[in-house]
Short mmCIF file of C-alpha atoms and ligand atoms in Angstrom, two decimals:
data_model
loop_
_atom_site.label_atom_id
_atom_site.label_comp_id
_atom_site.label_asym_id
_atom_site.label_seq_id
_atom_site.Cartn_x
_atom_site.Cartn_y
_atom_site.Cartn_z
CA MET Y 265 -17.37 53.43 26.37
CA THR Y 266 -20.97 54.54 26.31
CA SER Y 267 -22.23 57.52 28.34
CA THR Y 268 -22.92 55.05 31.16
CA GLY Y 269 -19.19 54.21 31.38
CA ARG Y 270 -19.95 50.74 30.17
CA ILE Y 271 -18.46 48.92 27.17
CA PRO Y 272 -20.75 48.40 24.16
CA VAL Y 273 -20.92 45.14 22.23
CA SER Y 274 -19.49 46.90 19.16
CA VAL Y 275 -16.20 47.46 21.05
CA VAL Y 276 -16.00 43.90 22.36
CA ILE Y 277 -16.35 42.57 18.81
CA GLN Y 278 -13.30 44.56 17.75
CA HIS Y 279 -11.15 42.36 20.00
CA SER Y 280 -11.94 38.98 18.54
CA SER Y 281 -8.66 37.39 17.58
CA PRO Y 282 -6.10 35.30 19.50
CA SER Y 283 -3.71 38.26 19.48
CA ASP Y 284 -6.37 40.60 20.88
CA CYS Y 285 -8.92 38.55 22.75
CA TRP Y 286 -11.69 40.13 24.84
CA ILE Y 287 -14.43 37.97 26.28
CA VAL Y 288 -17.58 38.78 28.23
CA VAL Y 289 -18.21 36.69 31.34
CA ASN Y 290 -21.24 37.30 33.52
CA GLY Y 291 -21.75 40.86 32.31
CA LYS Y 292 -18.09 41.92 32.57
CA VAL Y 293 -15.51 42.35 29.84
CA TYR Y 294 -12.07 40.74 30.20
CA ASP Y 295 -8.93 40.89 28.11
CA LEU Y 296 -7.75 37.27 28.01
CA THR Y 297 -5.03 37.71 25.40
CA LYS Y 298 -2.18 37.09 27.83
CA PHE Y 299 -3.97 34.52 29.90
CA ALA Y 300 -5.13 32.27 27.05
CA PRO Y 301 -1.81 30.43 26.45
CA ASN Y 302 -1.78 29.51 30.17
CA HIS Y 303 -5.35 28.25 30.28
CA PRO Y 304 -5.15 24.71 31.64
CA GLY Y 305 -7.76 23.51 29.13
CA GLY Y 306 -5.86 25.00 26.19
CA ALA Y 307 -5.81 28.39 24.54
CA HIS Y 308 -8.24 27.27 21.85
CA ILE Y 309 -11.10 27.16 24.32
CA ILE Y 310 -10.56 30.82 25.19
CA HIS Y 311 -9.96 31.86 21.58
CA LYS Y 312 -13.20 30.28 20.58
CA TRP Y 313 -15.05 32.92 22.59
CA ALA Y 314 -13.00 35.93 21.51
CA GLY Y 315 -15.24 38.94 20.95
CA ARG Y 316 -18.27 37.07 22.34
CA ASP Y 317 -20.11 36.25 25.53
CA GLY Y 318 -18.54 33.10 26.95
CA SER Y 319 -20.49 33.08 30.23
CA SER Y 320 -22.29 29.80 29.70
CA ALA Y 321 -19.10 27.90 28.83
CA TYR Y 322 -17.25 29.59 31.69
CA ASN Y 323 -19.93 28.87 34.27
CA ASP Y 324 -20.04 25.20 33.30
CA PHE Y 325 -16.48 24.75 34.56
CA HIS Y 326 -15.46 27.54 36.90
CA ALA Y 327 -16.46 29.28 40.12
CA ALA Y 328 -17.96 32.71 39.45
CA ASP Y 329 -15.19 34.68 41.17
CA LEU Y 330 -12.22 32.77 39.72
CA ILE Y 331 -11.76 35.04 36.74
CA GLU Y 332 -11.89 38.17 38.93
CA ASN Y 333 -9.21 36.73 41.22
CA GLU Y 334 -6.94 35.51 38.43
CA LEU Y 335 -6.72 38.58 36.23
CA SER Y 336 -4.87 41.85 36.75
CA THR Y 337 -6.71 45.17 37.04
CA GLU Y 338 -5.77 46.19 33.53
CA GLU Y 339 -7.16 42.94 32.12
CA LYS Y 340 -10.55 43.70 33.71
CA LYS Y 341 -11.95 46.10 31.16
CA GLY Y 342 -15.25 46.96 32.83
CA ALA Y 343 -18.95 46.19 32.63
CA LEU Y 344 -20.72 45.37 29.39
CA ASP Y 345 -23.37 47.85 28.28
CA GLU Y 346 -26.23 45.38 28.11
CA SER Y 347 -28.48 47.85 26.30
CA THR Y 348 -26.27 47.34 23.22
CA ILE Y 349 -26.89 43.59 23.03
CA ASP Y 350 -28.77 42.63 19.87
CA ASP Y 351 -29.99 39.35 18.38
CA ALA Y 352 -26.87 38.83 16.30
CA TRP Y 353 -24.67 39.06 19.41
CA ARG Y 354 -26.96 36.73 21.36
CA GLU Y 355 -26.84 34.26 18.49
CA SER Y 356 -23.03 34.46 18.22
CA SER Y 357 -22.72 33.61 21.88
CA GLN Y 358 -24.51 30.28 21.56
CA ASP Y 359 -22.13 27.35 21.88
CA LYS Y 360 -23.19 25.35 18.85
CA SER Y 361 -20.04 23.41 18.32
CA SER Y 362 -17.09 21.88 20.04
CA PRO Y 363 -13.79 23.67 19.77
CA SER Y 364 -11.75 22.68 16.76
CA PRO Y 365 -9.61 24.48 14.23
CA GLN Y 366 -12.68 25.02 11.98
CA ASN Y 367 -14.59 26.83 14.67
CA ILE Y 368 -11.66 28.96 15.67
CA SER Y 369 -11.19 29.88 12.05
CA ASN Y 370 -14.41 31.89 12.23
CA MET Y 371 -12.03 34.62 13.21
CA ASN Y 372 -10.61 34.68 9.68
CA GLU Y 373 -7.18 33.83 10.97
CA LYS Y 374 -5.33 30.58 10.71
CA PRO Y 375 -5.75 28.74 14.00
CA PRO Y 376 -2.87 29.09 16.46
CA LEU Y 377 -0.43 26.20 16.27
CA SER Y 378 -1.22 25.19 19.84
CA THR Y 379 -4.80 24.40 18.81
CA LEU Y 380 -3.68 21.77 16.28
CA ILE Y 381 -3.62 18.54 18.25
CA ASN Y 382 -3.30 15.89 15.58
CA LEU Y 383 -2.11 15.59 11.99
CA HIS Y 384 -5.63 15.80 10.59
CA ASP Y 385 -5.84 19.29 12.07
CA PHE Y 386 -2.90 20.37 9.90
CA GLU Y 387 -4.62 19.20 6.73
CA GLU Y 388 -7.83 20.87 7.76
CA ALA Y 389 -6.17 24.17 8.63
CA PHE Y 390 -4.25 24.15 5.37
CA GLY Y 391 -7.45 23.41 3.46
CA ARG Y 392 -8.99 26.53 4.92
CA PHE Y 393 -6.07 28.93 5.04
CA GLY Y 394 -3.52 27.71 2.49
CA SER Y 395 -3.76 28.96 -1.10
CA GLN Y 396 -6.48 27.17 -3.04
CA LYS Y 397 -4.04 25.91 -5.63
CA ALA Y 398 -1.57 24.66 -3.04
CA TRP Y 399 -4.35 22.76 -1.34
CA ALA Y 400 -5.55 21.24 -4.62
CA TYR Y 401 -1.99 20.17 -5.44
CA THR Y 402 -1.31 18.70 -2.00
CA TRP Y 403 -4.61 17.02 -1.26
CA ALA Y 404 -5.20 15.67 -4.77
CA ALA Y 405 -4.93 12.01 -5.66
CA SER Y 406 -5.54 10.03 -8.83
CA ASN Y 407 -8.92 9.71 -10.54
CA ASP Y 408 -11.55 8.43 -8.09
CA LEU Y 409 -9.32 8.54 -5.00
CA ILE Y 410 -9.72 4.78 -4.45
CA SER Y 411 -6.13 4.20 -3.36
CA LEU Y 412 -6.02 7.42 -1.35
CA ASN Y 413 -8.97 6.19 0.67
CA LEU Y 414 -7.64 2.63 0.96
CA ASN Y 415 -4.37 3.96 2.35
CA LYS Y 416 -6.27 5.70 5.10
CA SER Y 417 -8.90 3.11 5.90
CA TRP Y 418 -6.69 0.03 5.91
CA TRP Y 419 -4.72 1.23 8.91
CA SER Y 420 -7.93 1.02 10.91
CA LYS Y 421 -8.41 -2.62 9.88
CA ILE Y 422 -5.50 -3.67 12.05
CA LEU Y 423 -6.21 -4.05 15.74
CA PHE Y 424 -3.82 -4.24 18.65
CA ARG Y 425 -3.55 -7.04 21.18
CA PRO Y 426 -2.43 -5.02 24.19
CA ARG Y 427 -0.38 -6.41 27.08
CA ILE Y 428 -0.95 -5.09 30.55
CA MET Y 429 0.87 -4.65 33.84
CA ARG Y 430 4.30 -4.06 32.37
CA ASP Y 431 6.21 -1.16 33.83
CA VAL Y 432 5.89 1.40 31.03
CA SER Y 433 7.32 4.35 32.92
CA ALA Y 434 10.40 4.48 30.68
CA ILE Y 435 10.13 3.81 26.99
CA ASN Y 436 12.41 4.02 24.00
CA THR Y 437 11.27 5.12 20.56
CA LYS Y 438 14.73 5.71 19.11
CA ALA Y 439 15.69 3.97 15.90
CA THR Y 440 18.22 3.85 13.10
CA MET Y 441 17.06 4.21 9.51
CA LEU Y 442 19.67 3.76 6.77
CA GLY Y 443 22.37 4.80 9.20
CA ALA Y 444 20.44 7.85 10.45
CA GLU Y 445 19.80 7.90 14.18
CA VAL Y 446 16.35 9.26 14.85
CA SER Y 447 14.12 9.99 17.83
CA MET Y 448 11.39 7.83 16.29
CA PRO Y 449 11.28 5.84 13.03
CA VAL Y 450 9.63 8.49 10.87
CA PHE Y 451 10.80 10.35 7.79
CA ILE Y 452 9.07 13.22 6.05
CA CYS Y 453 8.16 11.95 2.59
CA PRO Y 454 9.60 13.64 -0.45
CA MET Y 455 7.08 16.17 -1.73
CA GLY Y 456 7.64 18.51 -4.64
CA ILE Y 457 7.49 22.31 -4.63
CA ALA Y 458 6.93 22.72 -0.89
CA LYS Y 459 7.12 26.49 -1.32
CA THR Y 460 3.52 26.30 -2.53
CA ALA Y 461 2.59 25.58 1.10
CA GLY Y 462 4.61 28.39 2.66
CA PRO Y 463 7.57 30.59 1.77
CA GLU Y 464 10.08 28.54 3.75
CA GLY Y 465 9.15 25.41 1.77
CA GLU Y 466 11.66 22.58 2.12
CA MET Y 467 13.81 24.72 4.43
CA ALA Y 468 11.02 24.43 7.03
CA LEU Y 469 10.72 20.70 6.44
CA GLY Y 470 14.47 20.19 6.94
CA SER Y 471 14.88 22.32 9.99
CA GLY Y 472 11.59 21.25 11.63
CA ALA Y 473 12.58 17.61 11.09
CA ALA Y 474 16.01 18.17 12.61
CA ASN Y 475 14.53 19.95 15.65
CA ALA Y 476 12.23 16.99 16.23
CA GLY Y 477 14.96 14.39 15.60
CA ILE Y 478 13.53 12.86 12.42
CA VAL Y 479 14.69 12.92 8.79
CA HIS Y 480 13.41 14.78 5.76
CA CYS Y 481 13.66 13.17 2.34
CA MET Y 482 13.96 15.99 -0.20
CA SER Y 483 12.37 15.65 -3.62
CA THR Y 484 13.99 16.01 -7.04
CA THR Y 485 11.24 18.54 -7.72
CA ALA Y 486 11.90 20.68 -4.64
CA SER Y 487 11.52 24.45 -4.72
CA PHE Y 488 15.12 24.95 -3.56
CA SER Y 489 18.35 23.31 -4.69
CA ALA Y 490 19.73 20.39 -2.71
CA GLU Y 491 22.63 22.57 -1.59
CA GLU Y 492 20.24 25.22 -0.22
CA ILE Y 493 18.02 22.69 1.52
CA LEU Y 494 20.99 21.10 3.24
CA THR Y 495 21.76 24.43 4.93
CA SER Y 496 18.51 24.04 6.89
CA VAL Y 497 20.12 21.36 9.09
CA PRO Y 498 23.47 21.12 10.90
CA PRO Y 499 26.21 19.90 8.50
CA THR Y 500 26.27 16.33 9.76
CA TYR Y 501 22.51 15.96 10.26
CA PRO Y 502 21.17 13.07 8.14
CA TYR Y 503 19.11 13.66 5.02
CA PHE Y 504 17.58 11.42 2.34
CA PHE Y 505 17.31 12.37 -1.33
CA GLN Y 506 14.48 11.25 -3.62
CA LEU Y 507 15.38 10.74 -7.26
CA TYR Y 508 13.18 10.89 -10.34
CA VAL Y 509 15.28 9.61 -13.22
CA ASP Y 510 15.34 12.18 -16.01
CA ARG Y 511 14.74 11.25 -19.66
CA THR Y 512 18.00 13.02 -20.31
CA ARG Y 513 20.05 10.57 -18.34
CA SER Y 514 23.10 12.81 -18.27
CA LYS Y 515 21.11 15.20 -16.04
CA THR Y 516 20.52 12.45 -13.50
CA GLU Y 517 24.16 11.46 -13.66
CA ALA Y 518 25.22 15.07 -13.00
CA LEU Y 519 22.76 15.37 -10.11
CA LEU Y 520 24.00 12.15 -8.49
CA SER Y 521 27.54 13.31 -8.88
CA ARG Y 522 26.71 16.62 -7.11
CA LEU Y 523 25.12 14.73 -4.24
CA GLU Y 524 28.25 12.65 -3.69
CA ALA Y 525 29.80 15.69 -2.02
CA PHE Y 526 27.33 15.46 0.88
CA ALA Y 527 28.17 12.70 3.32
CA ASN Y 528 25.06 13.46 5.35
CA ILE Y 529 22.80 12.35 2.48
CA LYS Y 530 22.39 8.81 3.70
CA ALA Y 531 20.46 7.25 0.84
CA ILE Y 532 18.95 7.83 -2.58
CA PHE Y 533 15.25 6.94 -2.77
CA VAL Y 534 14.53 6.13 -6.42
CA THR Y 535 10.85 6.68 -7.12
CA VAL Y 536 9.52 4.02 -9.47
CA ASP Y 537 5.74 4.16 -9.11
CA LEU Y 538 5.18 7.15 -11.39
CA ALA Y 539 6.30 6.32 -14.91
CA VAL Y 540 3.77 8.96 -15.97
CA VAL Y 541 2.10 11.54 -13.76
CA SER Y 542 -1.48 10.48 -13.21
CA LYS Y 543 -4.66 12.56 -13.43
CA ARG Y 544 -5.31 14.35 -10.15
CA GLU Y 545 -8.49 16.08 -10.99
CA ALA Y 546 -8.72 18.63 -8.16
CA ASP Y 547 -5.35 19.98 -9.26
CA GLU Y 548 -6.06 19.74 -13.01
CA ARG Y 549 -9.31 21.70 -12.72
CA LEU Y 550 -7.93 24.67 -10.84
CA VAL Y 551 -6.25 26.98 -13.35
CA VAL Y 552 -4.26 29.82 -11.83
CA SER Y 553 -2.12 32.53 -13.36
CA GLU Y 554 0.94 32.18 -11.07
CA GLN Y 555 3.58 29.73 -12.20
CA VAL Y 556 5.76 27.64 -9.92
CA TYR Y 557 9.27 26.41 -10.62
CA THR Y 558 11.18 23.38 -9.48
CA SER Y 559 14.74 24.20 -8.57
CA SER Y 560 16.92 21.28 -9.57
CA ASP Y 561 15.57 20.77 -13.07
CA GLY Y 562 13.94 24.15 -13.77
CA GLN Y 563 10.49 22.76 -14.62
CA VAL Y 564 7.75 25.41 -14.86
CA SER Y 565 4.06 24.77 -14.18
CA GLY Y 566 1.43 25.69 -16.74
CA ALA Y 567 -1.90 24.73 -18.27
CA ASP Y 568 -2.70 22.69 -21.37
CA LYS Y 569 -5.61 20.76 -22.87
CA LYS Y 570 -5.55 18.29 -19.97
CA GLY Y 571 -5.78 20.94 -17.27
CA ALA Y 572 -3.37 22.68 -14.95
CA GLY Y 573 -2.06 19.95 -12.64
CA LEU Y 574 1.11 21.20 -10.95
CA ALA Y 575 2.67 17.77 -10.65
CA ARG Y 576 1.85 16.79 -14.24
CA THR Y 577 3.03 19.99 -15.86
CA THR Y 578 6.29 19.99 -13.88
CA GLY Y 579 6.80 16.24 -14.07
CA ASN Y 580 7.06 15.37 -17.74
CA PHE Y 581 10.84 14.95 -17.52
CA ILE Y 582 10.42 11.62 -15.67
CA ASP Y 583 11.84 8.75 -17.72
CA TRP Y 584 9.21 6.11 -18.40
CA LYS Y 585 11.83 3.80 -19.79
CA LEU Y 586 13.24 3.21 -16.30
CA SER Y 587 13.49 -0.53 -15.59
CA TRP Y 588 15.16 -2.96 -13.22
CA SER Y 589 18.02 -3.23 -15.66
CA ASP Y 590 18.92 0.39 -14.81
CA ILE Y 591 19.92 -0.49 -11.25
CA PRO Y 592 23.53 -1.25 -12.26
CA TRP Y 593 23.63 2.12 -14.12
CA LEU Y 594 22.45 3.90 -10.97
CA ARG Y 595 25.00 1.99 -8.94
CA ARG Y 596 27.75 3.28 -11.18
CA HIS Y 597 26.75 6.90 -10.51
CA THR Y 598 26.29 6.88 -6.75
CA THR Y 599 28.07 5.29 -3.83
CA LYS Y 600 25.04 5.87 -1.59
CA PRO Y 601 22.59 3.14 -0.62
CA LEU Y 602 19.69 2.80 -3.08
CA VAL Y 603 16.13 2.56 -1.80
CA ILE Y 604 13.34 1.72 -4.25
CA LYS Y 605 10.29 3.89 -3.48
CA GLY Y 606 6.97 2.65 -4.79
CA VAL Y 607 7.12 -1.13 -4.28
CA GLN Y 608 3.59 -2.57 -4.33
CA SER Y 609 4.00 -6.35 -4.42
CA ALA Y 610 6.04 -9.15 -2.89
CA VAL Y 611 7.46 -9.95 -6.32
CA ASP Y 612 9.00 -6.52 -6.69
CA ALA Y 613 10.21 -6.46 -3.08
CA LYS Y 614 12.14 -9.63 -3.80
CA LEU Y 615 13.56 -8.22 -7.00
CA ALA Y 616 14.84 -5.14 -5.17
CA LEU Y 617 16.49 -7.44 -2.66
CA GLU Y 618 18.05 -9.67 -5.34
CA LEU Y 619 19.45 -6.58 -7.07
CA GLY Y 620 21.24 -5.47 -3.91
CA CYS Y 621 19.10 -2.49 -2.93
CA ALA Y 622 19.51 -1.28 0.63
CA GLY Y 623 15.81 -0.82 1.14
CA ILE Y 624 12.36 -0.28 -0.27
CA VAL Y 625 9.47 2.03 0.47
CA VAL Y 626 6.15 0.28 0.18
CA SER Y 627 4.23 3.15 -1.38
CA ASN Y 628 1.59 3.99 -3.95
CA HIS Y 629 2.65 7.62 -3.95
CA GLY Y 630 -0.07 8.54 -1.46
CA GLY Y 631 -2.78 7.42 -3.91
CA ARG Y 632 -1.30 9.78 -6.51
CA ALA Y 633 -0.10 7.07 -8.92
CA LEU Y 634 -2.22 4.10 -10.09
CA ASP Y 635 -5.75 4.47 -8.74
CA GLY Y 636 -6.92 1.04 -7.62
CA ALA Y 637 -3.54 0.08 -6.20
CA PRO Y 638 -3.94 -1.55 -2.79
CA GLY Y 639 -3.65 0.34 0.49
CA THR Y 640 -0.01 0.23 1.50
CA VAL Y 641 -0.33 -1.38 4.92
CA GLY Y 642 -1.98 -4.32 3.12
CA ILE Y 643 1.05 -4.60 0.85
CA LEU Y 644 3.29 -4.62 3.92
CA LEU Y 645 1.26 -7.53 5.27
CA GLU Y 646 1.56 -9.31 1.93
CA LEU Y 647 5.34 -9.00 2.15
CA ARG Y 648 5.26 -10.48 5.65
CA ARG Y 649 3.32 -13.44 4.34
CA ASP Y 650 5.06 -14.05 1.01
CA CYS Y 651 8.65 -12.86 1.43
CA PRO Y 652 9.39 -12.33 5.15
CA GLU Y 653 13.14 -12.53 4.48
CA VAL Y 654 13.13 -9.05 2.90
CA PHE Y 655 12.60 -7.53 6.34
CA ASP Y 656 15.84 -9.07 7.61
CA ARG Y 657 17.95 -8.38 4.56
CA MET Y 658 16.77 -4.85 3.60
CA GLU Y 659 15.25 -1.89 5.36
CA VAL Y 660 11.56 -1.89 4.57
CA PHE Y 661 9.62 1.38 4.93
CA VAL Y 662 5.98 2.16 4.31
CA ASP Y 663 4.10 5.36 3.57
CA GLY Y 664 0.53 6.30 2.68
CA GLY Y 665 -2.13 7.38 5.13
CA VAL Y 666 0.09 7.24 8.22
CA ARG Y 667 -1.52 9.80 10.49
CA ARG Y 668 -1.24 8.48 14.04
CA GLY Y 669 1.48 7.35 16.40
CA SER Y 670 -0.41 4.06 16.66
CA ASP Y 671 0.07 3.56 12.88
CA ILE Y 672 3.82 3.76 13.45
CA LEU Y 673 3.64 1.11 16.16
CA GLN Y 674 1.59 -1.15 13.89
CA ALA Y 675 4.01 -0.70 10.98
CA VAL Y 676 6.96 -1.59 13.20
CA CYS Y 677 5.19 -4.68 14.57
CA LEU Y 678 4.61 -5.73 10.97
CA GLY Y 679 8.36 -5.49 10.40
CA ALA Y 680 8.87 -1.99 8.98
CA ARG Y 681 12.06 -0.13 9.79
CA GLY Y 682 10.15 3.12 9.67
CA VAL Y 683 7.29 5.06 8.11
CA GLY Y 684 7.01 8.05 5.83
CA VAL Y 685 4.43 10.77 6.40
CA GLY Y 686 3.49 13.07 3.54
CA ARG Y 687 0.60 15.50 3.28
CA PRO Y 688 0.29 16.61 6.92
CA PHE Y 689 3.91 17.74 6.88
CA GLN Y 690 3.49 19.62 3.60
CA CYS Y 691 0.48 21.34 5.19
CA SER Y 692 2.49 22.14 8.32
CA VAL Y 693 4.85 24.27 6.19
CA MET Y 694 2.12 26.93 6.38
CA TYR Y 695 3.37 27.43 9.95
CA GLY Y 696 7.07 27.37 9.01
CA LYS Y 697 9.58 25.18 10.80
CA GLU Y 698 7.69 25.48 14.09
CA GLY Y 699 4.69 23.89 12.39
CA VAL Y 700 6.77 21.01 11.07
CA GLU Y 701 8.31 20.42 14.47
CA HIS Y 702 4.94 20.64 16.18
CA ALA Y 703 3.48 18.03 13.80
CA ALA Y 704 6.40 15.69 14.46
CA LEU Y 705 6.12 16.10 18.22
CA LEU Y 706 2.41 15.29 18.10
CA LEU Y 707 3.28 12.04 16.36
CA GLN Y 708 6.01 11.31 18.89
CA ASP Y 709 3.59 11.86 21.74
CA GLU Y 710 0.94 9.64 20.16
CA LEU Y 711 3.52 6.92 19.51
CA GLU Y 712 4.63 6.97 23.14
CA THR Y 713 1.05 6.79 24.34
CA ALA Y 714 0.24 3.90 22.02
CA MET Y 715 3.34 2.02 23.17
CA ARG Y 716 2.53 2.51 26.85
CA LEU Y 717 -1.07 1.41 26.39
CA CYS Y 718 0.08 -1.62 24.42
CA GLY Y 719 2.66 -2.63 27.02
CA VAL Y 720 5.62 -1.94 24.72
CA THR Y 721 8.69 -0.33 26.26
CA ASP Y 722 11.24 -0.57 23.45
CA LEU Y 723 10.13 -0.06 19.87
CA GLY Y 724 13.25 -1.79 18.50
CA LYS Y 725 12.36 -4.96 20.37
CA VAL Y 726 8.91 -5.41 18.84
CA ARG Y 727 9.92 -4.97 15.20
CA GLY Y 728 8.29 -7.83 13.31
CA ASP Y 729 6.46 -9.08 16.40
CA LEU Y 730 3.00 -9.90 15.07
CA SER Y 731 1.84 -11.05 18.49
CA TYR Y 732 0.84 -7.46 19.27
CA LEU Y 733 -1.52 -7.30 16.30
CA ASN Y 734 -4.72 -8.79 15.03
CA THR Y 735 -4.55 -8.60 11.22
CA VAL Y 736 -7.41 -10.95 10.42
CA GLU Y 737 -9.66 -8.33 8.90
CA LEU Y 738 -6.96 -6.95 6.62
CA GLU Y 739 -5.87 -10.43 5.49
CA ARG Y 740 -9.16 -10.75 3.61
CA PHE Y 741 -7.91 -8.15 1.15
CA LEU Y 742 -4.60 -9.82 0.34
CA PRO Y 743 -4.09 -11.41 -3.08
CA PRO Y 744 -3.94 -15.22 -3.16
CA ARG Y 745 -0.57 -16.71 -2.23
CA PRO Y 746 1.64 -17.22 -5.30
CA SER Y 747 1.14 -20.69 -6.73
CA TRP Y 748 4.52 -20.79 -8.51
CA SER Y 749 7.89 -21.21 -6.85
CA TRP Y 750 9.97 -18.11 -6.29
CA LYS Y 751 13.08 -19.95 -7.38
CA SER Y 752 11.84 -20.84 -10.84
CA TRP Y 753 10.25 -17.39 -11.27
CA PHE Y 754 13.45 -15.58 -10.42
CA GLY Y 755 15.56 -17.82 -12.63
CA ALA Y 756 13.37 -16.93 -15.62
CA ARG Y 757 13.15 -13.27 -14.68
CA GLN Y 758 16.84 -12.67 -14.13
CA SER Y 759 17.83 -14.15 -17.43
CA LYS Y 760 15.82 -11.31 -19.03
CA LEU Y 761 17.44 -8.49 -17.03
C1 FMN R 815 2.14 17.33 -2.51
C2 FMN R 815 2.84 16.04 -2.72
C3 FMN R 815 3.98 16.00 -3.52
C4 FMN R 815 4.65 14.80 -3.69
N1 FMN R 815 5.81 14.81 -4.42
C5 FMN R 815 6.55 13.67 -4.49
C6 FMN R 815 7.83 13.68 -5.12
O1 FMN R 815 8.30 14.71 -5.59
N2 FMN R 815 8.50 12.51 -5.16
C7 FMN R 815 8.01 11.34 -4.63
O2 FMN R 815 8.67 10.30 -4.69
N3 FMN R 815 6.81 11.31 -4.02
C8 FMN R 815 6.08 12.45 -3.92
N4 FMN R 815 4.88 12.43 -3.27
C9 FMN R 815 4.44 11.19 -2.61
C10 FMN R 815 4.98 11.13 -1.18
O3 FMN R 815 6.36 11.00 -1.16
C11 FMN R 815 4.37 9.98 -0.38
O4 FMN R 815 4.56 8.78 -1.06
C12 FMN R 815 2.89 10.17 -0.03
O5 FMN R 815 2.58 11.52 0.14
C13 FMN R 815 2.54 9.41 1.24
O6 FMN R 815 1.18 9.48 1.50
P1 FMN R 815 0.51 10.48 2.57
O7 FMN R 815 0.51 11.83 1.95
O8 FMN R 815 -0.86 9.92 2.72
O9 FMN R 815 1.30 10.42 3.84
C14 FMN R 815 4.17 13.61 -3.10
C15 FMN R 815 3.02 13.65 -2.33
C16 FMN R 815 2.37 14.85 -2.13
C17 FMN R 815 1.15 14.86 -1.27
#
């Protein structure tokens, strides 16, 4: 207080965080810390003005006496000492931007979870508040980021053909993926060393997924062992396991044998799109002194003449000799369904089917494998055109750039059994399991909204129903139809296996 009994600007500024949030409105100082979470327009709008004069924003929307009537006596701190106002304060109280996690982050704190309203917000918040190296590792993609960008932009090339006037009061998003019953057809993609994003790492991914009713696929290069990660969910809750085949094949055999003990691991996703770890330049360039370890195979990160890429320096155990002829070997070492992750053409989708795989993931590793590979939703469309039978005889999944509930609806209409979502979930680990759950629930909400607006009441009933989509723009990017017959091609191919 100043000698006038009024509160100086310097004191107001001291209360400028979501956990201690004072705001000036019309010359009076209020403590809105408790009120903010109940603000009908969202806490972020209040937090944006913490430690500042929010009168102009307040007066745009509210009657002058509302705040006085709403708050308790102790939340009304007193009058502002206007003689202490200087240019810097005046400037800080200008509303130059709309509320978003970036603006809130002026407060040098990660934005409250409630202010993240879509999956992009998670990536953005992690970019600002995660460790620099973790961000470089997570965000990075190969070379010139061509495939990363195609993954994202090709989703927007598909348009809906909405139906109207259908009672959409009750809708069903439930699905079954590889025997796992889920609240919506989404799995969290396998991503290595999730502890880089937050101390709970894969434990947060597992338990957040279970709370939201979806499945996490753990990576061979996780920060915790499979046994530890499985404790993050109830004993019968479904899990998927992603396998990189090790050059020392006996290690892979031992790993598969360990996994046999866990009936809740519903499938083994064998990643095949990364015979060698590609150059992800953001990650290679950033050299740091801390090392990270992968749990199952004890790989340690480091730096060499090529740079300091976390994935490359922990990934050189991956066997580049892996070929289709290894499927029978894998079959001998696991009783679980095999899913081939990284299919990028109709030819290979058919091969996986012919070899008895339970499913495929159409994936280019999130643009982290071959740069110049097509966007994955385009590959899904190619499969629909050139080998539609694979959708009936295997479970077909897609990942890469899925960021919206409407992307899930589109994938299902194209025939997918489900979608994988990667980076935003890795970023959400910064907020622990609550962050993971929040991200999943945002997707669920968006999916439900997209279904209602499209006139779809049961997701299971529109799988493969192209009548809800306009794919004309994306079709321009498909490769020409094969000119040879599948039958003769497969006859020649299988004799070589
Ligand atoms: C940080 C990070 C680590 C990844 N680690 C693995 C991995 O260990 N095994 C794997 O099969 N794919 C891995 N991927 C690829 C993902 O499983 C998935 O294919 C991709 O992230 C999907 O694209 P999206 O991030 O745009 O959703 C990783 C991706 C990221 C971003």
